[in-house]
PDB file of C-alpha atoms in Angstrom:
ATOM      1  CA  MET A 255       0.000   0.000   0.000  1.00 50.00           C
ATOM      2  CA  ARG A 256       1.408   3.357  -1.023  1.00 51.00           C
ATOM      3  CA  HIS A 257       1.258   6.320   1.310  1.00 51.00           C
ATOM      4  CA  ARG A 258      -0.105   9.716   0.273  1.00 50.00           C
ATOM      5  CA  GLY A 259       3.383  11.223   0.189  1.00 50.00           C
ATOM      6  CA  GLN A 260       4.574   8.498  -2.163  1.00 53.00           C
ATOM      7  CA  ILE A 261       1.797   9.398  -4.623  1.00 53.00           C
ATOM      8  CA  VAL A 262       2.156  13.185  -4.394  1.00 54.00           C
ATOM      9  CA  LEU A 263       5.916  13.331  -5.037  1.00 58.00           C
ATOM     10  CA  PRO A 264       5.831  11.601  -8.452  1.00 65.00           C
ATOM     11  CA  ARG A 265       2.962  13.878  -9.483  1.00 67.00           C
ATOM     12  CA  LEU A 266       4.906  16.946  -8.463  1.00 66.00           C
ATOM     13  CA  ALA A 267       7.907  15.666 -10.400  1.00 68.00           C
ATOM     14  CA  LEU A 268       5.726  15.148 -13.489  1.00 67.00           C
ATOM     15  CA  ILE A 269       4.218  18.640 -13.205  1.00 67.00           C
ATOM     16  CA  ALA A 270       7.677  20.177 -12.758  1.00 67.00           C
ATOM     17  CA  ARG A 271       9.003  18.286 -15.774  1.00 70.00           C
ATOM     18  CA  GLU A 272       6.104  19.353 -18.000  1.00 71.00           C
ATOM     19  CA  PHE A 273       6.235  22.964 -16.825  1.00 67.00           C
ATOM     20  CA  GLY A 274      10.003  23.070 -17.208  1.00 72.00           C
ATOM     21  CA  GLY A 275       9.817  21.640 -20.718  1.00 73.00           C
ATOM     22  CA  ALA A 276       7.143  24.077 -21.785  1.00 70.00           C
ATOM     23  CA  TYR A 277       8.944  27.013 -20.201  1.00 66.00           C
ATOM     24  CA  LEU A 278      12.306  26.170 -21.805  1.00 74.00           C
ATOM     25  CA  THR A 279      10.637  25.708 -25.192  1.00 77.00           C
ATOM     26  CA  ALA A 280       8.733  28.983 -24.982  1.00 71.00           C
ATOM     27  CA  LEU A 281      11.457  31.116 -23.405  1.00 73.00           C
ATOM     28  CA  PRO A 282      13.510  31.733 -26.588  1.00 77.00           C
ATOM     29  CA  ARG A 283      10.368  32.838 -28.441  1.00 78.00           C
ATOM     30  CA  ILE A 284       9.328  35.111 -25.582  1.00 77.00           C
ATOM     31  CA  LEU A 285      12.761  36.719 -25.478  1.00 76.00           C
ATOM     32  CA  TYR A 286      12.871  37.144 -29.266  1.00 74.00           C
ATOM     33  CA  HIS A 287       9.406  38.660 -29.536  1.00 79.00           C
ATOM     34  CA  THR A 288      10.050  41.120 -26.717  1.00 78.00           C
ATOM     35  CA  THR A 289      13.420  42.274 -28.099  1.00 79.00           C
ATOM     36  CA  LEU A 290      14.796  41.761 -31.640  1.00 80.00           C
ATOM     37  CA  GLY A 291      11.476  40.566 -33.054  1.00 75.00           C
ATOM     38  CA  THR A 292       9.943  44.014 -32.774  1.00 79.00           C
ATOM     39  CA  LEU A 293      12.515  45.200 -35.356  1.00 81.00           C
ATOM     40  CA  LEU A 294      13.234  42.110 -37.482  1.00 79.00           C
ATOM     41  CA  SER A 295       9.745  40.634 -37.809  1.00 83.00           C
ATOM     42  CA  PRO A 296       7.204  43.149 -36.467  1.00 80.00           C
ATOM     43  CA  ARG A 297       4.161  41.412 -37.952  1.00 83.00           C
ATOM     44  CA  ARG A 298       5.035  38.013 -36.476  1.00 83.00           C
ATOM     45  CA  THR A 299       5.817  39.683 -33.163  1.00 81.00           C
ATOM     46  CA  LEU A 300       2.485  41.498 -33.181  1.00 75.00           C
ATOM     47  CA  ARG A 301       0.708  38.190 -33.903  1.00 75.00           C
ATOM     48  CA  PHE A 302       2.635  36.528 -31.049  1.00 82.00           C
ATOM     49  CA  HIS A 303       1.494  39.128 -28.545  1.00 73.00           C
ATOM     50  CA  GLN A 304      -1.983  39.143 -30.070  1.00 74.00           C
ATOM     51  CA  ASN A 305      -2.314  35.403 -29.424  1.00 75.00           C
ATOM     52  CA  ILE A 306      -1.489  35.955 -25.758  1.00 77.00           C
ATOM     53  CA  LEU A 307      -4.065  38.733 -25.505  1.00 77.00           C
ATOM     54  CA  ASP A 308      -6.635  36.612 -27.350  1.00 75.00           C
ATOM     55  CA  GLU A 309      -6.292  33.855 -24.766  1.00 76.00           C
ATOM     56  CA  ALA A 310      -6.868  36.371 -21.979  1.00 73.00           C
ATOM     57  CA  ALA A 311      -9.810  37.892 -23.851  1.00 79.00           C
ATOM     58  CA  LEU A 312     -11.525  34.549 -24.460  1.00 83.00           C
ATOM     59  CA  TRP A 313     -11.278  32.990 -21.011  1.00 86.00           C
ATOM     60  CA  GLY A 314     -10.383  35.756 -18.577  1.00 87.00           C
ATOM     61  CA  ALA A 315     -13.005  37.663 -16.602  1.00 92.00           C
ATOM     62  CA  ASP A 316     -13.975  40.950 -18.219  1.00 93.00           C
ATOM     63  CA  PRO A 317     -13.233  43.703 -15.679  1.00 93.00           C
ATOM     64  CA  VAL A 318     -15.752  46.110 -17.249  1.00 94.00           C
ATOM     65  CA  LEU A 319     -18.711  44.126 -18.600  1.00 96.00           C
ATOM     66  CA  GLY A 320     -18.359  40.978 -16.551  1.00 95.00           C
ATOM     67  CA  THR A 321     -18.171  37.517 -18.119  1.00 95.00           C
ATOM     68  CA  LYS A 322     -21.032  35.030 -18.344  1.00 95.00           C
ATOM     69  CA  SER A 323     -21.462  31.710 -20.107  1.00 91.00           C
ATOM     70  CA  PHE A 324     -24.294  30.617 -22.390  1.00 89.00           C
ATOM     71  CA  PRO A 325     -27.162  30.950 -21.600  1.00 88.00           C
ATOM     72  CA  GLU A 326     -26.463  32.980 -18.450  1.00 91.00           C
ATOM     73  CA  PHE A 327     -25.726  36.160 -20.421  1.00 90.00           C
ATOM     74  CA  LEU A 328     -29.324  35.992 -21.638  1.00 88.00           C
ATOM     75  CA  GLY A 329     -30.559  36.057 -18.078  1.00 84.00           C
ATOM     76  CA  ALA A 330     -31.678  32.451 -18.493  1.00 78.00           C
ATOM     77  CA  PRO A 331     -30.959  29.620 -16.044  1.00 76.00           C
ATOM     78  CA  ALA A 332     -28.267  27.106 -16.922  1.00 73.00           C
ATOM     79  CA  SER A 333     -29.706  24.454 -19.217  1.00 74.00           C
ATOM     80  CA  SER A 334     -28.754  22.087 -21.990  1.00 77.00           C
ATOM     81  CA  PRO A 335     -28.179  24.061 -25.204  1.00 82.00           C
ATOM     82  CA  PRO A 336     -30.595  23.441 -28.074  1.00 86.00           C
ATOM     83  CA  ASP A 337     -29.557  21.282 -31.015  1.00 89.00           C
ATOM     84  CA  ILE A 338     -28.043  23.167 -33.952  1.00 92.00           C
ATOM     85  CA  SER A 339     -26.947  22.322 -37.503  1.00 90.00           C
ATOM     86  CA  ILE A 340     -23.533  23.216 -38.940  1.00 87.00           C
ATOM     87  CA  ARG A 341     -23.020  21.980 -42.486  1.00 84.00           C
ATOM     88  CA  GLY A 342     -20.621  23.123 -45.191  1.00 78.00           C
ATOM     89  CA  ASN A 343     -17.183  22.655 -46.712  1.00 74.00           C
ATOM     90  CA  PHE A 344     -15.156  24.556 -44.127  1.00 69.00           C
ATOM     91  CA  ILE A 345     -11.967  22.528 -44.727  1.00 69.00           C
ATOM     92  CA  ASP A 346     -11.296  23.712 -48.278  1.00 67.00           C
ATOM     93  CA  ASP A 347     -12.761  27.173 -47.725  1.00 66.00           C
ATOM     94  CA  PRO A 348     -12.823  28.353 -44.106  1.00 60.00           C
ATOM     95  CA  SER A 349     -12.727  32.063 -45.011  1.00 63.00           C
ATOM     96  CA  GLY A 350     -15.508  34.194 -43.664  1.00 63.00           C
ATOM     97  CA  VAL A 351     -16.572  31.728 -40.982  1.00 66.00           C
ATOM     98  CA  MET A 352     -16.991  33.150 -37.488  1.00 70.00           C
ATOM     99  CA  GLY A 353     -13.875  32.529 -35.378  1.00 72.00           C
ATOM    100  CA  SER A 354     -14.457  29.151 -33.733  1.00 83.00           C
ATOM    101  CA  LEU A 355     -16.883  26.282 -33.311  1.00 87.00           C
ATOM    102  CA  ARG A 356     -17.663  27.585 -29.821  1.00 91.00           C
ATOM    103  CA  GLU A 357     -18.565  31.024 -31.187  1.00 93.00           C
ATOM    104  CA  LEU A 358     -20.744  29.529 -33.895  1.00 92.00           C
ATOM    105  CA  SER A 359     -22.446  27.399 -31.260  1.00 93.00           C
ATOM    106  CA  VAL A 360     -23.141  30.416 -29.029  1.00 95.00           C
ATOM    107  CA  LEU A 361     -24.512  32.361 -32.004  1.00 96.00           C
ATOM    108  CA  LEU A 362     -26.790  29.593 -33.250  1.00 96.00           C
ATOM    109  CA  CYS A 363     -27.899  28.417 -29.803  1.00 94.00           C
ATOM    110  CA  THR A 364     -28.834  31.999 -28.908  1.00 96.00           C
ATOM    111  CA  ILE A 365     -30.957  32.293 -32.032  1.00 96.00           C
ATOM    112  CA  ARG A 366     -32.658  28.994 -31.175  1.00 94.00           C
ATOM    113  CA  GLU A 367     -33.072  29.968 -27.522  1.00 92.00           C
ATOM    114  CA  VAL A 368     -34.932  33.201 -28.348  1.00 93.00           C
ATOM    115  CA  LYS A 369     -36.912  31.453 -31.134  1.00 95.00           C
ATOM    116  CA  ALA A 370     -35.895  34.206 -33.537  1.00 97.00           C
ATOM    117  CA  LYS A 371     -38.109  34.646 -36.586  1.00 98.00           C
ATOM    118  CA  ARG A 372     -36.584  37.865 -37.906  1.00 98.00           C
ATOM    119  CA  ILE A 373     -32.803  38.163 -37.815  1.00 98.00           C
ATOM    120  CA  PHE A 374     -30.623  41.047 -38.938  1.00 98.00           C
ATOM    121  CA  GLU A 375     -26.904  40.541 -39.635  1.00 98.00           C
ATOM    122  CA  ILE A 376     -24.789  43.671 -40.050  1.00 98.00           C
ATOM    123  CA  GLY A 377     -21.811  42.462 -42.093  1.00 97.00           C
ATOM    124  CA  THR A 378     -22.383  39.679 -44.643  1.00 96.00           C
ATOM    125  CA  PHE A 379     -18.912  39.176 -46.121  1.00 94.00           C
ATOM    126  CA  VAL A 380     -19.047  35.914 -48.149  1.00 94.00           C
ATOM    127  CA  GLY A 381     -22.124  34.685 -46.298  1.00 95.00           C
ATOM    128  CA  TRP A 382     -20.989  31.536 -44.475  1.00 93.00           C
ATOM    129  CA  THR A 383     -22.373  32.767 -41.166  1.00 95.00           C
ATOM    130  CA  THR A 384     -25.523  34.009 -42.907  1.00 96.00           C
ATOM    131  CA  ARG A 385     -26.152  30.574 -44.366  1.00 96.00           C
ATOM    132  CA  LEU A 386     -25.613  28.855 -41.011  1.00 96.00           C
ATOM    133  CA  ILE A 387     -28.078  31.247 -39.375  1.00 97.00           C
ATOM    134  CA  ALA A 388     -30.670  30.455 -42.048  1.00 97.00           C
ATOM    135  CA  MET A 389     -29.962  26.749 -41.540  1.00 96.00           C
ATOM    136  CA  ASN A 390     -30.977  27.032 -37.885  1.00 96.00           C
ATOM    137  CA  VAL A 391     -34.223  28.981 -38.070  1.00 97.00           C
ATOM    138  CA  ASP A 392     -37.702  27.631 -38.745  1.00 94.00           C
ATOM    139  CA  GLU A 393     -39.545  27.801 -42.027  1.00 93.00           C
ATOM    140  CA  GLY A 394     -41.060  31.244 -42.502  1.00 95.00           C
ATOM    141  CA  ALA A 395     -38.170  32.984 -40.725  1.00 98.00           C
ATOM    142  CA  GLU A 396     -36.409  35.897 -42.435  1.00 98.00           C
ATOM    143  CA  VAL A 397     -32.685  36.636 -42.348  1.00 98.00           C
ATOM    144  CA  PHE A 398     -31.729  40.153 -43.437  1.00 98.00           C
ATOM    145  CA  THR A 399     -28.033  40.687 -44.064  1.00 98.00           C
ATOM    146  CA  LEU A 400     -26.272  43.958 -44.924  1.00 98.00           C
ATOM    147  CA  ASP A 401     -22.943  44.472 -46.653  1.00 98.00           C
ATOM    148  CA  LEU A 402     -21.287  47.134 -48.774  1.00 97.00           C
ATOM    149  CA  PRO A 403     -22.359  47.235 -52.436  1.00 97.00           C
ATOM    150  CA  GLN A 404     -20.579  44.628 -54.560  1.00 96.00           C
ATOM    151  CA  GLU A 405     -18.696  47.242 -56.566  1.00 96.00           C
ATOM    152  CA  SER A 406     -17.133  48.555 -53.343  1.00 94.00           C
ATOM    153  CA  VAL A 407     -15.529  45.284 -52.186  1.00 95.00           C
ATOM    154  CA  ALA A 408     -13.131  42.645 -53.507  1.00 93.00           C
ATOM    155  CA  HIS A 409     -15.025  39.595 -52.170  1.00 93.00           C
ATOM    156  CA  THR A 410     -18.234  38.245 -53.656  1.00 95.00           C
ATOM    157  CA  VAL A 411     -20.900  39.318 -51.184  1.00 97.00           C
ATOM    158  CA  GLY A 412     -22.973  36.392 -49.943  1.00 95.00           C
ATOM    159  CA  GLU A 413     -21.473  33.866 -52.373  1.00 94.00           C
ATOM    160  CA  ARG A 414     -21.638  31.026 -49.824  1.00 93.00           C
ATOM    161  CA  PHE A 415     -25.428  31.056 -49.663  1.00 95.00           C
ATOM    162  CA  HIS A 416     -26.103  31.781 -53.336  1.00 95.00           C
ATOM    163  CA  GLY A 417     -27.977  28.837 -54.810  1.00 94.00           C
ATOM    164  CA  SER A 418     -28.180  27.034 -51.465  1.00 94.00           C
ATOM    165  CA  PRO A 419     -31.366  25.557 -49.960  1.00 94.00           C
ATOM    166  CA  GLU A 420     -31.203  28.306 -47.311  1.00 96.00           C
ATOM    167  CA  ALA A 421     -31.121  31.172 -49.819  1.00 97.00           C
ATOM    168  CA  ALA A 422     -34.915  31.493 -49.845  1.00 97.00           C
ATOM    169  CA  LYS A 423     -34.842  32.662 -46.212  1.00 98.00           C
ATOM    170  CA  ILE A 424     -32.145  35.289 -46.849  1.00 98.00           C
ATOM    171  CA  LYS A 425     -32.642  38.872 -48.008  1.00 98.00           C
ATOM    172  CA  GLN A 426     -29.390  40.534 -49.126  1.00 98.00           C
ATOM    173  CA  LEU A 427     -29.210  44.287 -48.515  1.00 98.00           C
ATOM    174  CA  ALA A 428     -26.546  46.631 -49.885  1.00 98.00           C
ATOM    175  CA  GLY A 429     -25.221  49.813 -48.325  1.00 97.00           C
ATOM    176  CA  ASP A 430     -22.787  51.386 -45.896  1.00 97.00           C
ATOM    177  CA  SER A 431     -24.145  50.765 -42.389  1.00 97.00           C
ATOM    178  CA  LEU A 432     -23.040  54.269 -41.368  1.00 96.00           C
ATOM    179  CA  HIS A 433     -25.605  55.734 -43.768  1.00 96.00           C
ATOM    180  CA  PHE A 434     -28.080  52.890 -44.335  1.00 98.00           C
ATOM    181  CA  ASP A 435     -31.727  53.543 -43.434  1.00 98.00           C
ATOM    182  CA  PHE A 436     -32.670  50.862 -40.876  1.00 98.00           C
ATOM    183  CA  SER A 437     -36.020  52.418 -39.989  1.00 97.00           C
ATOM    184  CA  SER A 438     -38.064  49.732 -41.770  1.00 98.00           C
ATOM    185  CA  TRP A 439     -36.823  47.231 -39.191  1.00 98.00           C
ATOM    186  CA  TYR A 440     -37.197  49.341 -36.025  1.00 98.00           C
ATOM    187  CA  GLY A 441     -38.760  47.267 -33.262  1.00 97.00           C
ATOM    188  CA  GLY A 442     -39.301  44.272 -35.527  1.00 98.00           C
ATOM    189  CA  ILE A 443     -36.127  42.198 -35.154  1.00 98.00           C
ATOM    190  CA  ASP A 444     -35.700  39.282 -32.712  1.00 98.00           C
ATOM    191  CA  PHE A 445     -31.932  38.940 -33.032  1.00 98.00           C
ATOM    192  CA  CYS A 446     -29.151  41.140 -34.416  1.00 98.00           C
ATOM    193  CA  LEU A 447     -25.507  40.212 -35.082  1.00 98.00           C
ATOM    194  CA  VAL A 448     -23.086  43.164 -35.280  1.00 98.00           C
ATOM    195  CA  ASP A 449     -20.061  41.953 -37.252  1.00 96.00           C
ATOM    196  CA  ALA A 450     -19.108  44.533 -39.877  1.00 96.00           C
ATOM    197  CA  SER A 451     -16.417  47.228 -39.730  1.00 95.00           C
ATOM    198  CA  HIS A 452     -14.320  47.294 -36.546  1.00 94.00           C
ATOM    199  CA  GLU A 453     -13.787  51.049 -36.637  1.00 96.00           C
ATOM    200  CA  TYR A 454     -15.215  52.729 -33.540  1.00 97.00           C
ATOM    201  CA  GLU A 455     -17.527  55.116 -35.418  1.00 97.00           C
ATOM    202  CA  CYS A 456     -19.016  52.247 -37.426  1.00 97.00           C
ATOM    203  CA  VAL A 457     -19.487  49.909 -34.452  1.00 98.00           C
ATOM    204  CA  ALA A 458     -21.047  52.710 -32.403  1.00 98.00           C
ATOM    205  CA  ALA A 459     -23.505  53.490 -35.210  1.00 98.00           C
ATOM    206  CA  ASP A 460     -24.262  49.786 -35.792  1.00 98.00           C
ATOM    207  CA  THR A 461     -24.896  49.372 -32.064  1.00 98.00           C
ATOM    208  CA  ARG A 462     -27.349  52.266 -31.934  1.00 98.00           C
ATOM    209  CA  ASN A 463     -29.220  50.838 -34.907  1.00 98.00           C
ATOM    210  CA  ALA A 464     -29.205  47.343 -33.435  1.00 98.00           C
ATOM    211  CA  PHE A 465     -30.956  48.651 -30.300  1.00 98.00           C
ATOM    212  CA  ARG A 466     -33.485  50.478 -32.468  1.00 98.00           C
ATOM    213  CA  MET A 467     -34.248  47.346 -34.476  1.00 98.00           C
ATOM    214  CA  VAL A 468     -34.371  44.652 -31.803  1.00 98.00           C
ATOM    215  CA  ARG A 469     -37.637  44.265 -29.892  1.00 98.00           C
ATOM    216  CA  PRO A 470     -37.671  44.102 -26.078  1.00 97.00           C
ATOM    217  CA  GLY A 471     -36.753  40.529 -25.143  1.00 96.00           C
ATOM    218  CA  GLY A 472     -34.653  40.123 -28.275  1.00 97.00           C
ATOM    219  CA  VAL A 473     -30.873  39.764 -28.292  1.00 98.00           C
ATOM    220  CA  ILE A 474     -27.854  41.560 -29.771  1.00 98.00           C
ATOM    221  CA  LEU A 475     -24.488  39.824 -30.219  1.00 98.00           C
ATOM    222  CA  TRP A 476     -21.265  41.623 -31.131  1.00 98.00           C
ATOM    223  CA  HIS A 477     -18.416  39.648 -32.688  1.00 96.00           C
ATOM    224  CA  ASP A 478     -14.699  40.445 -32.260  1.00 93.00           C
ATOM    225  CA  TYR A 479     -15.181  41.969 -28.822  1.00 95.00           C
ATOM    226  CA  ARG A 480     -11.904  41.383 -26.957  1.00 89.00           C
ATOM    227  CA  HIS A 481     -11.824  42.834 -23.469  1.00 82.00           C
ATOM    228  CA  SER A 482      -8.019  42.614 -23.268  1.00 78.00           C
ATOM    229  CA  GLN A 483      -7.804  45.167 -26.089  1.00 81.00           C
ATOM    230  CA  TRP A 484      -9.081  48.440 -24.679  1.00 78.00           C
ATOM    231  CA  TRP A 485      -8.006  50.256 -27.875  1.00 82.00           C
ATOM    232  CA  SER A 486     -10.186  48.133 -30.186  1.00 92.00           C
ATOM    233  CA  GLY A 487     -13.044  49.977 -31.874  1.00 95.00           C
ATOM    234  CA  VAL A 488     -15.422  47.109 -31.092  1.00 96.00           C
ATOM    235  CA  THR A 489     -14.416  46.976 -27.428  1.00 95.00           C
ATOM    236  CA  ARG A 490     -14.658  50.736 -27.015  1.00 96.00           C
ATOM    237  CA  ALA A 491     -18.101  50.987 -28.664  1.00 97.00           C
ATOM    238  CA  VAL A 492     -19.584  48.045 -26.751  1.00 98.00           C
ATOM    239  CA  ARG A 493     -18.321  49.314 -23.395  1.00 97.00           C
ATOM    240  CA  GLU A 494     -19.645  52.769 -24.177  1.00 97.00           C
ATOM    241  CA  ALA A 495     -23.082  51.289 -24.926  1.00 98.00           C
ATOM    242  CA  SER A 496     -22.991  49.287 -21.698  1.00 98.00           C
ATOM    243  CA  ARG A 497     -22.260  52.413 -19.665  1.00 97.00           C
ATOM    244  CA  ARG A 498     -25.016  54.263 -21.458  1.00 97.00           C
ATOM    245  CA  ILE A 499     -27.699  51.680 -20.627  1.00 97.00           C
ATOM    246  CA  GLY A 500     -26.418  51.047 -17.103  1.00 97.00           C
ATOM    247  CA  GLY A 501     -25.085  47.515 -17.736  1.00 96.00           C
ATOM    248  CA  GLY A 502     -26.635  44.371 -19.092  1.00 96.00           C
ATOM    249  CA  ILE A 503     -24.082  43.714 -21.843  1.00 97.00           C
ATOM    250  CA  PHE A 504     -21.737  40.836 -20.994  1.00 97.00           C
ATOM    251  CA  HIS A 505     -18.662  39.186 -22.450  1.00 96.00           C
ATOM    252  CA  VAL A 506     -19.597  35.610 -23.401  1.00 96.00           C
ATOM    253  CA  LYS A 507     -17.126  33.194 -21.831  1.00 94.00           C
ATOM    254  CA  GLY A 508     -14.772  31.383 -24.178  1.00 93.00           C
ATOM    255  CA  THR A 509     -15.552  33.658 -27.125  1.00 94.00           C
ATOM    256  CA  ALA A 510     -14.648  36.994 -28.661  1.00 93.00           C
ATOM    257  CA  MET A 511     -18.278  38.012 -28.326  1.00 95.00           C
ATOM    258  CA  ALA A 512     -20.455  40.247 -26.178  1.00 97.00           C
ATOM    259  CA  GLY A 513     -24.195  39.836 -25.791  1.00 97.00           C
ATOM    260  CA  CYS A 514     -27.214  41.687 -24.468  1.00 96.00           C
ATOM    261  CA  ARG A 515     -30.876  40.935 -23.843  1.00 97.00           C
ATOM    262  CA  VAL A 516     -32.671  44.095 -24.995  1.00 97.00           C
ATOM    263  CA  THR A 517     -35.198  45.776 -22.682  1.00 97.00           C
ATOM    264  CA  GLU A 518     -37.588  48.710 -23.027  1.00 97.00           C
ATOM    265  CA  ALA A 519     -35.267  50.720 -20.781  1.00 97.00           C
ATOM    266  CA  SER A 520     -32.111  49.957 -22.777  1.00 97.00           C
ATOM    267  CA  LYS A 521     -33.873  50.848 -26.035  1.00 97.00           C
ATOM    268  CA  ALA A 522     -34.975  54.171 -24.572  1.00 96.00           C
ATOM    269  CA  LEU A 523     -31.521  54.983 -23.207  1.00 96.00           C
ATOM    270  CA  MET A 524     -29.795  54.181 -26.515  1.00 96.00           C
ATOM    271  CA  SER A 525     -32.251  56.370 -28.431  1.00 86.00           C
ATOM    272  CA  ARG A 526     -31.350  59.516 -26.487  1.00 82.00           C
TER     273      ARG A 526
END
């Protein structure tokens, strides 16, 4: 029979060996990217530091908004997430797909949770996310998606849902969200995804319009919110909106997303 001390010591030795190996492997890279790398390979060095910040942004607690998991950020009790469908050739062409499987799951589960019938996506790009949204809503649902006019961009807007079975649910809109007239959708949207330009002025305008469009009880999600990056236009605009409505917007744990359940009060405060 082995005593407790006999079990603990080998474990400590294993932990020390693994930590030491990882530390010794990482140390040269850390030293390079905090010294010579800033001059010799600035882009790689920026990406190195960005990866560290991304890890903190995904899993660390947001000191401003607070961090909640799905579906807690909706104000709902913890429960099993609804079933979702994710189909497509993402191996050969992953471009334009929202960051991670976890983020896609949060997006689609939120839409299912609120039983969204009318969805508005600000930022189509090639339309992978648009198609997945349409794949996970019921028959009769409408997915409105806005992107810059085709002649203004290099990518083919919405090409990933063109000719697909889901295309019948999707309405492509063209225009610059800074100047687009959203009034036809005021108060009539169940869910809005803000995922277009990351410039502060654009995100702030998109956020104001999202609050105008989404009905009380509906939900807004912002993509590319990273709370470790206080200088980011998305982060700045989302935090500003949270202060304006007195809270209620949260970082969603394990994602670069923030989410909010819209209320009458928050709509009124954002319209001032």
